[in-house]
Amino acid sequence: MPVAIAGAAALTLTACGGVGGGDSGDDGGDAQSGGMSAEPGGSITTIGFALPDEIATVRVEAFEETYPDVEVNINEGGFDEQQFLSSVASGNPSELVYIPGDQVGAFAARGAIQPLDECVEQRDIDLEQYRPNVLDLVQYEGSTYAIPEFYNTPVLILNNTVLAEAGLTPEDIDIADQESLLAAAEAMTVRNGSTYERIGVHLRLPDITPFYGVLDGNPWVAAADDFLLDDPATVATMERLKAVQDAQGGHVALKDFENTWDLFGEGNPFAQNQVGAMVIEQWYVNVLANTSPDVDITVLPIADASGDTVTWATSNAWAIPDEADNTATACEFMKIMTAPDTWAAAAEERIQLRDAEGKAFTGIYTANEAADDKVFGELYTPGTGENQKWDDAVQAVLEAQADAWVMPANAVGAQFKDAWLEATNRILTGEQDAASALAEAQDKVEQALADVGS
Amino acid sequence: MSAADVRVPLAAPPMTRRRRWQAAWRRPETRWAYLFLLPWILGFLVFTAGPMLASLVLSFTDYDVINPATYVGGENYQRMVEDPEVRTALFNTVLYTVIHVPLSIAIALALAVLLNQIGGRFAGFFRTVFYLPAMTPTVAVGVLFLLLLNGQNGLVNALLRLFGINGPAWTTDPDWVRWGIIIMSLWTIGGTIVILFAALKNVPNDLYEAARIDGAGAWRQFREVTVPMISGSLFFVTIVNTIASLQMFTEVYTMFYGNAQSELQASDSALFYVIYLFQQGFQFLEMGYASALAWGLFAIVLIVTLVQVKLGDRFVYYEGDDR
């Protein structure tokens, strides 16, 4: 029955939606009762986190080796709001949840996750190690609510083969300059009507649309309660993005072509020359170095109109749900998972694996600056010869990451994303003009803010 | 035998409902029946009636799932009426229902008639083949059709190209997304085929013989014999498919909202009512409003079903009925 969906989920399903794994066995001692300074013990369960590679598994193993008596259950899978909220509402949450950084504020505002101030203080988590801008993402109303992990920032990846074919050089691709961007996009795009062989400049829309607001000098969020979607500068940004998509055949056809890509495989769009230039987060450099080590690319930081490097950072973060058991162990887990030594151990493992395959190690990029210093200062060896391009890429990423804009934690992260995503899709597909779509989006966000406030 | 010997039995006093129930309860069969029904009754109370009641209460509150609900009267229902996205979601859902239900039944009926013609050892094979798609998990159907409907290299457009037609971007063009969803929905008509096939099997052959003797051709036989005789089944699949269509969720959610990547191509055209309800409840933590939306849909389903039942009385023939 339709009515059962909401009600059943809110009440009845909570009974079977429990994901908590922290039994209150005797072996956990104080850790089970929630004292933050207690010796870790018992068991912990995580949700929203997966073990796709050595970077994840080595860090979990680091915790298990430090605390062999603790049973760690990694409930693998992406973050599922329904699963998480049902478990919290039922009073049976997991000990840890791994959530997108832009949702930390919303869950904090509603009390779905605990403030970690006591955890940070009593378990000696040195917040100064973490990048201050990423802490803005996980701190809400003066308290820390989550511990950030990765640090994702867009960079520009150029396909040198395609550029050469089109008679272009890397200097010709300027994302901030509309005229040269349009010219490059048109020069590199290859299509026959609506059937594509290549996208000239792939701006990764709508995924990272807010980044272009930052690039154009007008971030869409000024403060936790101050959104600028209907700002004339935002409208101008969206109009120029639509013009770039239209110059390449239109957003609908581009998206359709993008959906055919094997983004993570050996047949990726760079290996297949399906793209000339792409704006994408730095993790894709790692993907290419692993799947297509011979691909001919140039990675560049993205500069604004005045030539200054500009970027936007996102992150995922660990949090402890409200009323979770075994908080001391959970807190220690977060600390170890994001500690410099742990990241270094994971990096060493990856270096060994890449070495064994004759591939370049292109770094791991974390929200912990001390960890990055350790990885790039002590473990990373710049590539030479054929691997010089990967070293250049790493240097470009590090340059891009120096000063990234981060969205302030706010109580309506999900509504904000939904609003700008809807507006972006309507604008890019030509369903609605930028001014009215963004005005509607702004109204939605303000209404959501008012609802949370009331 | 004298008249005095004729004894007229005394009329038994009419049994009250309570007495009838007590009399029935004394029979062991009744007690066993209730015992076997008990698991379902408990399940219904705990997992259906209870949540329905709870959601009715929640629909009059502001409830974010985490904090205690606060009473807000009819605010959620007022918001529902004024919310432009509810209108969009309702439009998409009703349009889908209006097109999907007759189309799927027509195709299912045509296939059931074809199946009914197939005899011999291949009959079982074809029945299985036609039903097999209905066994596919709905999430898999969503993912499968994202590939099949891709405008660049999907099989649907490849097929259209054979006829010189340049197919649209079914999954990314807002003007075509709804039609793509309707095409996808036809994948799971196997259940309807089976029901109609069973009904066709029950139509007595002598009716066709009589019709043939009267000079009726194939179409006339279908219209005057087959359709009336299976009208009960047609009525049933109409009601069931209508309710399922109004509650459309899983396939569309998988295609356009299920993960961070798919939600990037979600357009207003893919916003179905239950998806909007789900977003409000679990994405935006507006469980009170989501509950009101659920009751709104319940009212719509109830009204549509009552209208169908009323109309069905006119058109449906039941064997043994006077009409």
PDB file of C-alpha atoms in Angstrom, chain B residues 109 112-113 116-117 194-212 218 220-234 317-319:
ATOM      1  CA  LEU B 109      -3.900  -9.863 -24.751  1.00  0.00           C
ATOM      2  CA  ALA B 112      -1.960 -14.390 -24.911  1.00  0.00           C
ATOM      3  CA  VAL B 113      -4.130 -15.004 -27.991  1.00  0.00           C
ATOM      4  CA  ASN B 116      -3.391 -19.842 -27.153  1.00  0.00           C
ATOM      5  CA  GLN B 117      -2.931 -20.766 -30.807  1.00  0.00           C
ATOM      6  CA  VAL B 194      -0.380 -15.477 -17.947  1.00  0.00           C
ATOM      7  CA  ILE B 195      -3.655 -14.290 -16.394  1.00  0.00           C
ATOM      8  CA  LEU B 196      -5.244 -13.552 -19.760  1.00  0.00           C
ATOM      9  CA  PHE B 197      -3.923 -16.791 -21.245  1.00  0.00           C
ATOM     10  CA  ALA B 198      -5.553 -18.752 -18.417  1.00  0.00           C
ATOM     11  CA  ALA B 199      -8.798 -16.889 -19.044  1.00  0.00           C
ATOM     12  CA  LEU B 200      -8.652 -17.680 -22.762  1.00  0.00           C
ATOM     13  CA  LYS B 201      -8.198 -21.358 -21.965  1.00  0.00           C
ATOM     14  CA  ASN B 202     -11.466 -21.263 -20.033  1.00  0.00           C
ATOM     15  CA  VAL B 203     -13.584 -19.990 -22.903  1.00  0.00           C
ATOM     16  CA  PRO B 204     -15.756 -22.971 -24.011  1.00  0.00           C
ATOM     17  CA  ASN B 205     -15.084 -24.125 -27.564  1.00  0.00           C
ATOM     18  CA  ASP B 206     -18.772 -24.677 -28.279  1.00  0.00           C
ATOM     19  CA  LEU B 207     -19.305 -20.904 -28.123  1.00  0.00           C
ATOM     20  CA  TYR B 208     -16.855 -20.469 -30.987  1.00  0.00           C
ATOM     21  CA  GLU B 209     -18.482 -23.332 -32.893  1.00  0.00           C
ATOM     22  CA  ALA B 210     -21.883 -21.729 -32.487  1.00  0.00           C
ATOM     23  CA  ALA B 211     -20.484 -18.389 -33.612  1.00  0.00           C
ATOM     24  CA  ARG B 212     -18.879 -19.987 -36.669  1.00  0.00           C
ATOM     25  CA  ALA B 218     -12.338 -14.390 -36.562  1.00  0.00           C
ATOM     26  CA  ARG B 220     -16.319 -11.078 -34.721  1.00  0.00           C
ATOM     27  CA  GLN B 221     -15.639 -14.210 -32.669  1.00  0.00           C
ATOM     28  CA  PHE B 222     -12.944 -12.360 -30.755  1.00  0.00           C
ATOM     29  CA  ARG B 223     -15.154  -9.350 -30.135  1.00  0.00           C
ATOM     30  CA  GLU B 224     -18.409 -11.141 -29.362  1.00  0.00           C
ATOM     31  CA  VAL B 225     -17.171 -14.303 -27.674  1.00  0.00           C
ATOM     32  CA  THR B 226     -13.616 -13.967 -26.425  1.00  0.00           C
ATOM     33  CA  VAL B 227     -13.744 -10.478 -24.953  1.00  0.00           C
ATOM     34  CA  PRO B 228     -17.017 -10.930 -23.020  1.00  0.00           C
ATOM     35  CA  MET B 229     -15.917 -14.320 -21.737  1.00  0.00           C
ATOM     36  CA  ILE B 230     -12.592 -13.003 -20.418  1.00  0.00           C
ATOM     37  CA  SER B 231     -13.952  -9.636 -19.319  1.00  0.00           C
ATOM     38  CA  GLY B 232     -13.623 -10.655 -15.672  1.00  0.00           C
ATOM     39  CA  SER B 233      -9.894 -11.214 -16.102  1.00  0.00           C
ATOM     40  CA  LEU B 234      -9.529  -8.052 -18.170  1.00  0.00           C
ATOM     41  CA  TYR B 317     -19.644 -10.619 -17.612  1.00  0.00           C
ATOM     42  CA  TYR B 318     -19.483 -13.251 -14.923  1.00  0.00           C
ATOM     43  CA  GLU B 319     -20.609 -16.756 -15.767  1.00  0.00           C
TER      44      GLU B 319
END
